[in-house]
mmCIF file of C-alpha atoms in Angstrom:
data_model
loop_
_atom_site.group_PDB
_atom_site.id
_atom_site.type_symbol
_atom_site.label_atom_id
_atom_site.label_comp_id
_atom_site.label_asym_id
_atom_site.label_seq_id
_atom_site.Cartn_x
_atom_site.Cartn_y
_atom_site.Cartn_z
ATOM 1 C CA UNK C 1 -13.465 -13.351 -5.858
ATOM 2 C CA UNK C 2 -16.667 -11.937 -4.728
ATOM 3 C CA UNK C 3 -16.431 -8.161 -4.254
ATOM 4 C CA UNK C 4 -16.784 -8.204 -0.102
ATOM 5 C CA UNK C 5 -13.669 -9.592 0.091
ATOM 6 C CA UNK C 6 -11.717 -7.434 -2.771
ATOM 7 C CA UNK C 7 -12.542 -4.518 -0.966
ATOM 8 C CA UNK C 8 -11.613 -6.420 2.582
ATOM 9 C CA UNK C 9 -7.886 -7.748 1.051
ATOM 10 C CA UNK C 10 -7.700 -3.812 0.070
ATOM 11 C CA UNK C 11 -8.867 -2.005 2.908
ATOM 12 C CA UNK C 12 -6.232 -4.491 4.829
ATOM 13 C CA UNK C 13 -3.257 -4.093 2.635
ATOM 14 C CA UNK C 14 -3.962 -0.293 3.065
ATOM 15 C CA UNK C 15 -3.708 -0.488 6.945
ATOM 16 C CA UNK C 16 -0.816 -2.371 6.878
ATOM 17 C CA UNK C 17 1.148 0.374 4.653
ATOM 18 C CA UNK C 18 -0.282 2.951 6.735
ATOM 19 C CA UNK C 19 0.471 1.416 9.935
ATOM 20 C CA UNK C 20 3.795 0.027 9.093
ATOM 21 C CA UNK C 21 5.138 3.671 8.044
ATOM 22 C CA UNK C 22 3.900 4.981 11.001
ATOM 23 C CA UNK C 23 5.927 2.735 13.487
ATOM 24 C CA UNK C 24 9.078 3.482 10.851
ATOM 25 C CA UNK C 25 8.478 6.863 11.311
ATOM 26 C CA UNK C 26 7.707 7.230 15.112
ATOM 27 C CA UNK C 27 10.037 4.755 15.897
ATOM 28 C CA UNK C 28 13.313 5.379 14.403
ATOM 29 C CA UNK C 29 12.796 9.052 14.049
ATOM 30 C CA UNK C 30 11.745 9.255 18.155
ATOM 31 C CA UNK C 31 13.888 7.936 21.634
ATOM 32 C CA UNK C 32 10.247 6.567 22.188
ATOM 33 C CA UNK C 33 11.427 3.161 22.549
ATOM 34 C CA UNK C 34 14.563 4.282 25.002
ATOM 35 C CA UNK C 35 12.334 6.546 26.825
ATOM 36 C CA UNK C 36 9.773 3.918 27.498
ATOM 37 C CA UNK C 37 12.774 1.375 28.602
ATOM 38 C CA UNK C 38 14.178 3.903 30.615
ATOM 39 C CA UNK C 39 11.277 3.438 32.946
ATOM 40 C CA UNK C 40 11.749 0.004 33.859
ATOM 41 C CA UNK C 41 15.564 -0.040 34.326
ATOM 42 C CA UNK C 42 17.133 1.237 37.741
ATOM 43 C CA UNK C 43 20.626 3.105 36.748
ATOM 44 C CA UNK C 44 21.686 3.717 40.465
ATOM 45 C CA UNK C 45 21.529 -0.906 40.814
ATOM 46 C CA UNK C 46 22.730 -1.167 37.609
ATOM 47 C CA UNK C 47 19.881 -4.053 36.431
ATOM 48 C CA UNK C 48 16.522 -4.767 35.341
ATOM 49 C CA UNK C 49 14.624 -4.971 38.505
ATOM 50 C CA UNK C 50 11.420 -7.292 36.966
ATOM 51 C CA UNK C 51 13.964 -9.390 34.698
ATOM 52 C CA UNK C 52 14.043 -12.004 37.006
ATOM 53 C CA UNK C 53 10.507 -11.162 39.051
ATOM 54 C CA UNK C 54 8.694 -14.557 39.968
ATOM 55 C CA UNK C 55 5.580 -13.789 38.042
ATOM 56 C CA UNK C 56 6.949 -12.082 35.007
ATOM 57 C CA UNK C 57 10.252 -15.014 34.101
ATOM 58 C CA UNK C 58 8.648 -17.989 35.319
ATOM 59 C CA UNK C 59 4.750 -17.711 35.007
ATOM 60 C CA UNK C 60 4.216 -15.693 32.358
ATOM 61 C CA UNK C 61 7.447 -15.991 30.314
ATOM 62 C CA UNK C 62 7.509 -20.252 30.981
ATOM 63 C CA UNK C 63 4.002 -21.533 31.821
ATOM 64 C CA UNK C 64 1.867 -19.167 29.802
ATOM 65 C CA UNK C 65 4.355 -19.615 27.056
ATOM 66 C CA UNK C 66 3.830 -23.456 27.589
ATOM 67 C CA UNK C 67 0.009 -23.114 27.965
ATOM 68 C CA UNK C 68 -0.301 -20.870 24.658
ATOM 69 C CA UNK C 69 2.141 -24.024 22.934
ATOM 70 C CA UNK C 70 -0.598 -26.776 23.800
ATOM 71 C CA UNK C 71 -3.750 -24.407 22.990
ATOM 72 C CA UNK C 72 -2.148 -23.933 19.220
ATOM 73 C CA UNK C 73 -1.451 -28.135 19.601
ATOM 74 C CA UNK C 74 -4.632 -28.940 20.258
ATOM 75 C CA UNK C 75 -5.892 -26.356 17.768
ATOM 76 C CA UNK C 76 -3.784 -28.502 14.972
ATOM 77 C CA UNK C 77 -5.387 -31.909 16.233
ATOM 78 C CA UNK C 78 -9.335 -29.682 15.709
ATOM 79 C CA UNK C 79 -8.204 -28.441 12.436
ATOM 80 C CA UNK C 80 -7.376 -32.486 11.356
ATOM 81 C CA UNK C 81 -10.391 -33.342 13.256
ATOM 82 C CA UNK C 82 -12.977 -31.153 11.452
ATOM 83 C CA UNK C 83 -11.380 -30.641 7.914
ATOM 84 C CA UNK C 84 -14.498 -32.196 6.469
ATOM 85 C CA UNK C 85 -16.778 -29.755 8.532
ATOM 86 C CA UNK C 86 -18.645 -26.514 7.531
ATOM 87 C CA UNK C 87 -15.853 -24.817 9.728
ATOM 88 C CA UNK C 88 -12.532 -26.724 8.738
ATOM 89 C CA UNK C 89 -11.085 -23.643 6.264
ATOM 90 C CA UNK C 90 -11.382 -21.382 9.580
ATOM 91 C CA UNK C 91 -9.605 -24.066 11.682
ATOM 92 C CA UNK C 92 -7.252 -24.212 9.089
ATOM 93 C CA UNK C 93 -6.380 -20.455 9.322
ATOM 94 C CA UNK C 94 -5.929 -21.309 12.964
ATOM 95 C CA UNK C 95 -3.555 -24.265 12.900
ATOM 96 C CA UNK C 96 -1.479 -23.013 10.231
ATOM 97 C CA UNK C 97 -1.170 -19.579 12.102
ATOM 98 C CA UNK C 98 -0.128 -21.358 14.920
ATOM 99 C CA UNK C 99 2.824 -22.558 13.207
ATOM 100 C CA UNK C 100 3.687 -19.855 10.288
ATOM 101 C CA UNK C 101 3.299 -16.957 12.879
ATOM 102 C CA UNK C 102 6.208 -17.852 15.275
ATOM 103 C CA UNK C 103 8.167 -19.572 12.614
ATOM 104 C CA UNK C 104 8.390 -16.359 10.234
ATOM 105 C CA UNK C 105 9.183 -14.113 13.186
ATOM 106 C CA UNK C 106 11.468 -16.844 14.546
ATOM 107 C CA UNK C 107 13.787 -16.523 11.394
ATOM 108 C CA UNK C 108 13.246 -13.046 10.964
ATOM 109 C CA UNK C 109 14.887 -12.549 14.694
ATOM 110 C CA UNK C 110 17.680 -14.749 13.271
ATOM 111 C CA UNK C 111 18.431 -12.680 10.651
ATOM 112 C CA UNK C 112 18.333 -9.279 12.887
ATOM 113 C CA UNK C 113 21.912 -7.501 14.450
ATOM 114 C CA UNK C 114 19.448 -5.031 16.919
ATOM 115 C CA UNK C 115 20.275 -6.590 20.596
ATOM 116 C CA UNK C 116 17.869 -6.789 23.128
ATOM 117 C CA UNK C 117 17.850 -3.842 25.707
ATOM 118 C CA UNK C 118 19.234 -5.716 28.831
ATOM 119 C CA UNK C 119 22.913 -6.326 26.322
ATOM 120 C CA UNK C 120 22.677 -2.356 25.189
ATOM 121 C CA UNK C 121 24.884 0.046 26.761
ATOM 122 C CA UNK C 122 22.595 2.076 28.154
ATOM 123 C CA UNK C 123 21.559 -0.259 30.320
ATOM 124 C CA UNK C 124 24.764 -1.835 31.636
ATOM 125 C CA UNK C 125 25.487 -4.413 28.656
ATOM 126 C CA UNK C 126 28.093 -4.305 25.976
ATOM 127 C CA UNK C 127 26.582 -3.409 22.853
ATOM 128 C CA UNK C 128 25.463 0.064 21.171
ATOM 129 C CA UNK C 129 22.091 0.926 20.482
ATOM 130 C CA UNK C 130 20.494 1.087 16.939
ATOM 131 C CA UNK C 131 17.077 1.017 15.655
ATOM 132 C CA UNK C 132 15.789 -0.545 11.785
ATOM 133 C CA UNK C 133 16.840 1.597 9.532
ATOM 134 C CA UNK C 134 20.772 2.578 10.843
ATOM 135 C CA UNK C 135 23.182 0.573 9.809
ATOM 136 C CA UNK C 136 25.054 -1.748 12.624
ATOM 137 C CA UNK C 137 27.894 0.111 13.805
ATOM 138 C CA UNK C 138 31.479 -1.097 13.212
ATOM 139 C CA UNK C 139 32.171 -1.856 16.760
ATOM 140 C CA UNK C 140 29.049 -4.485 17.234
ATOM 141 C CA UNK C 141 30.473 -8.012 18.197
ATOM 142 C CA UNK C 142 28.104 -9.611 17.478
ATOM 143 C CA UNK C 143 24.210 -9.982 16.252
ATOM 144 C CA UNK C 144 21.998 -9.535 18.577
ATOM 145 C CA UNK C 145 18.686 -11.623 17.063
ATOM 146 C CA UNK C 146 16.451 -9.831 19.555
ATOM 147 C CA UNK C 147 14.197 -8.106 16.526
ATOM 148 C CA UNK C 148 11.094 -8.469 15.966
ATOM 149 C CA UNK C 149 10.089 -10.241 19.803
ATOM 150 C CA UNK C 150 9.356 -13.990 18.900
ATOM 151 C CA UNK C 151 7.492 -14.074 22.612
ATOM 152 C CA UNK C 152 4.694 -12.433 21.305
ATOM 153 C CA UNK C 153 3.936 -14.582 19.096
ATOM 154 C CA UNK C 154 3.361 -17.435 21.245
ATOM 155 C CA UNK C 155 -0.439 -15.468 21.529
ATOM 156 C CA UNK C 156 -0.347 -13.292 18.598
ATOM 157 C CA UNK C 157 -1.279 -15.944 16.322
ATOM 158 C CA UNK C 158 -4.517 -16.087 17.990
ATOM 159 C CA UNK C 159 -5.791 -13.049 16.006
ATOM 160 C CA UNK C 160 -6.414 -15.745 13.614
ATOM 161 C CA UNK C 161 -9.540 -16.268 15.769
ATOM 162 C CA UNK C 162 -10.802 -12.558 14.774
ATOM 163 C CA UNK C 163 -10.976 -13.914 10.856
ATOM 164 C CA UNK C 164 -12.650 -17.657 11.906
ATOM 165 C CA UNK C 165 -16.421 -16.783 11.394
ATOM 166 C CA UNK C 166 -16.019 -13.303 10.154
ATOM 167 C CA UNK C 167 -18.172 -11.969 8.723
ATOM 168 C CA UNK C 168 -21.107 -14.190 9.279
ATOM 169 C CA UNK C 169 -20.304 -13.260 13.650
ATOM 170 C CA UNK C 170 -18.870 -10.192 13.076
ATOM 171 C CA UNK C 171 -19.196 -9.226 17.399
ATOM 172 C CA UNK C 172 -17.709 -12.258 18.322
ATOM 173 C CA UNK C 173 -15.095 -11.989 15.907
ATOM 174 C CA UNK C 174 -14.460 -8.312 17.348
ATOM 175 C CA UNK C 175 -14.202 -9.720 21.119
ATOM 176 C CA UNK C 176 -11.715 -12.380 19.611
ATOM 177 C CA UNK C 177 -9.305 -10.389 18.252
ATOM 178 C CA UNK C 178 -9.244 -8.226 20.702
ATOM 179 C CA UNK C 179 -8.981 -10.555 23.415
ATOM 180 C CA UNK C 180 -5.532 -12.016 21.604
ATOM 181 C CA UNK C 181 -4.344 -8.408 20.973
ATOM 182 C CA UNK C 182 -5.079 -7.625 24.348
ATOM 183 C CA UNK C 183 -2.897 -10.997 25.333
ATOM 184 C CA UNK C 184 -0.299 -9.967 23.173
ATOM 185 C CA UNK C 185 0.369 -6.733 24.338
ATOM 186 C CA UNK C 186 0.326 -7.958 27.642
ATOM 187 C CA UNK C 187 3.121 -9.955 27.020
ATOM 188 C CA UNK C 188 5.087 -7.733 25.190
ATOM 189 C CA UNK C 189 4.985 -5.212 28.168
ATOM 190 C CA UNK C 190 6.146 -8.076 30.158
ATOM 191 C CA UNK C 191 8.853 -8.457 28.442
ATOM 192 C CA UNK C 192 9.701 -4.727 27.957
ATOM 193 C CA UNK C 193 9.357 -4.952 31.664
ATOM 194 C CA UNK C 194 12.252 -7.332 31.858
ATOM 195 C CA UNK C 195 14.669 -5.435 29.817
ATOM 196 C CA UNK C 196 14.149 -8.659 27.015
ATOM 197 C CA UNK C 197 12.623 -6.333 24.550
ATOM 198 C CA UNK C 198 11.630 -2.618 23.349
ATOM 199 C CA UNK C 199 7.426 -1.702 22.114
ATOM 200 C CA UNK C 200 8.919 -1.268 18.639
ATOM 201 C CA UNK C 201 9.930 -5.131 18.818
ATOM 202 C CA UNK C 202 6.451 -5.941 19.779
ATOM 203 C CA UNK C 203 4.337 -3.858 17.863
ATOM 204 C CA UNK C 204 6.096 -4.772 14.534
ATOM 205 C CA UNK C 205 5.790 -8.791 15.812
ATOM 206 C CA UNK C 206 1.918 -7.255 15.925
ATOM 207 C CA UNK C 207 2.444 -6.085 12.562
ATOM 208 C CA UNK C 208 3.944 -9.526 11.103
ATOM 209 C CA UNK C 209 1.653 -11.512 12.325
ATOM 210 C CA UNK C 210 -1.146 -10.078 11.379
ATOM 211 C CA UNK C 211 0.284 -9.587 7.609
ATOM 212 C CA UNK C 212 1.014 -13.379 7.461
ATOM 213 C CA UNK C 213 -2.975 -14.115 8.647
ATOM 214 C CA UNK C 214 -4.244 -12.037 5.995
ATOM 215 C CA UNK C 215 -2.243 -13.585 4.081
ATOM 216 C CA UNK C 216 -3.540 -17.332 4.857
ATOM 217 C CA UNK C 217 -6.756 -16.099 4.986
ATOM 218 C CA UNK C 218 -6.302 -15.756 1.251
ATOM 219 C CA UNK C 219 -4.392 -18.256 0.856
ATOM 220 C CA UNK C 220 -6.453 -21.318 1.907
ATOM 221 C CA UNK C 221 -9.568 -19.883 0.070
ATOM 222 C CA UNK C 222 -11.384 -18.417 3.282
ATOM 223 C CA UNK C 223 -13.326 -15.830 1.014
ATOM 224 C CA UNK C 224 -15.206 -18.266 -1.202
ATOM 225 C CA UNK C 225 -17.284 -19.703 1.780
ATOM 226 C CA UNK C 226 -20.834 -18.310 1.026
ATOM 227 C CA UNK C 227 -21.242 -14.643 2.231
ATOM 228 C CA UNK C 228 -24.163 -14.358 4.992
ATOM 229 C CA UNK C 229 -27.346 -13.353 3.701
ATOM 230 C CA UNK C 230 -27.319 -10.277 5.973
ATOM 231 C CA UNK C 231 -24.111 -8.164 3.993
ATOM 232 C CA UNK C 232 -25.364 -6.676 1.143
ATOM 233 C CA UNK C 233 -22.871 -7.866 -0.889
ATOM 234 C CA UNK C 234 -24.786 -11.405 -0.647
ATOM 235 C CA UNK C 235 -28.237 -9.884 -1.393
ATOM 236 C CA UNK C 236 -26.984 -8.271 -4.616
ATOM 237 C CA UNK C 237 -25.651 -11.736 -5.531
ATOM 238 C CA UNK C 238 -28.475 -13.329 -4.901
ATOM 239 C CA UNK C 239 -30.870 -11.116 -7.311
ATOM 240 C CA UNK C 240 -28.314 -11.211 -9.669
ATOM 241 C CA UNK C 241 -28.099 -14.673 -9.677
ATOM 242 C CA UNK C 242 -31.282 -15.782 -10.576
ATOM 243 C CA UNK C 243 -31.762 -12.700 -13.434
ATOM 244 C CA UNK C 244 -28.722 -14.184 -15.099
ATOM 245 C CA UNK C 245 -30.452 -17.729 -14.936
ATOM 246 C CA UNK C 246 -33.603 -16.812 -16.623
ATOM 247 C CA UNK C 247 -31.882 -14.440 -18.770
ATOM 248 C CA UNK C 248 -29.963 -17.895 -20.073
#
C-alpha cells in the first residue's frame, strides 16, 4: 500500500477514536441531548408541535426520503454501468455505501433498548430515559430501537462522494462531502424537531457511516488507483521507480 494512503487509513482511524470518545463523553456525561429536545417540545400542550408539521413528516421525512432511495438506485445501475471504466472502484464505493450504510445502522437500531424522545417520559410517553452507556432500567417494557437514527442515513451515505476522486479533485471532493454532511444534519434536526430522535442519535449515525466508508474505501482497493502526479507522494515514486529499474 503506497504510503499516501497508510498515513490517510491512520490519520482516519485516529479521528474516529478521537471523535467517538468525545460524543461518549459529552453525551452521556451532559443533559445536552435533553436540553436540546427540551426546545422543541411544548410541556403546557403536552406534544411535539413539528411532529406532524406538513413540511417536516411528509416532505422531508417521505419524499426526500423517497428521492434520496432512487438517487442511491440509480447510483447502483452507474456503478454496473461503468465497472469497466477508469472511475468504476469510486462508483463502487458509492453503490455499496448506498446499501451497507443504512443496512448496518438499520440492525444496529434493532439491536438498541434507548426509545425515541416522543415515547420518553419527559415528554409525555411511557418509557424512562437512558443514554449508551446505563444499563436499561428494570421497569422498561419494552426496546425502544430508536438508536443510532436510521433516517440519516438515507443521505449520509453520500459522504461516499467526498472519497470518489479524492485525491486527484481534492476541492470538489471537499464541496461533496460537505454538501451530504450538510444534508444529513439537516435531516437529523428535522427529526430532533419532531420529537423522532435526539443529536446524539444523529451524530453517532454520522459517526457509523462514515467508519463503514472508510472502511469500503479499503476494502474494494480504492488506494491502489495511481496517485496524481501533483502529491508528492507520487513524485517520490516516480524517481524511485526508474533508479530501481536501472539499478536492476
Amino acid at each position: 500500500m503506497p504510503g499516501f494512503w497508510k498515513r490517510f487509513y491512520l490519520w482516519q482511524a485516529a479521528w474516529l477514536l478521537a471523535s467517538a470518545t468525545v460524543l461518549l463523553l459529552v453525551f452521556n456525561l451532559t443533559p445536552l441531548d435533553l436540553h436540546l429536545a427540551d426546545v422543541w417540545y411544548d410541556p403546557l400542550r403536552g406534544y411535539w408541535p413539528m411532529r406532524d408539521a406538513w413540511w417536516a413528516a411528509v416532505l422531508v421525512h417521505r419524499w426526500m426520503k423517497l428521492a434520496l432511495i432512487l438517487a442511491a438506485f440509480a447510483c447502483i445501475v452507474m456503478a454496473w454501468r461503468r465497472r469497466k471504466s477508469a472511475d468504476a472502484l469510486g462508483w463502487r464505493l458509492v453503490a455499496t455505501s448506498s446499501v451497507l450504510v443504512p443496512l448496518a445502522v438499520s440492525v444496529g437500531k434493532r439491536a438498541s433498548a434507548m426509545h425515541c424522545p416522543w415515547e420518553i417520559d419527559r415528554y409525555g410517553g411511557s418509557s424512562p430515559y437512558f443514554d449508551l452507556f446505563s444499563a436499561a432500567p428494570a421497569s422498561l417494557a419494552s426496546a425502544g430501537h430508536c438508536f443510532p437514527a436510521a433516517f440519516v442515513t438515507s443521505a449520509s451515505w453520500l459522504l461516499a462522494f467526498a472519497l470518489f476522486d479524492y485525491p486527484w479533485h481534492p476541492r470538489a471532493s471537499w464541496r461533496a462531502g460537505l454538501l451530504a454532511l450538510a444534508l444529513s444534519l439537516a435531516f437529523g434536526w428535522v427529526q430532533q424537531m419532531r420529537g423522532a430522535h435526539f443529536l446524539s442519535h444523529t451524530l453517532w449515525s454520522l459517526w457509523l457511516s462514515w467508519t463503514i466508508i472508510v472502511g469500503l474505501h479499503a476494502v474494494l482497493g480504492l488506494w491502489r488507483r495511481p496517485l496524481p502526479e501533483s502529491l508528492p507522494a507520487a513524485q517520490a515514486a516516480s524517481r524511485i521507480e526508474p533508479a530501481a529499474r536501472s539499478a536492476l
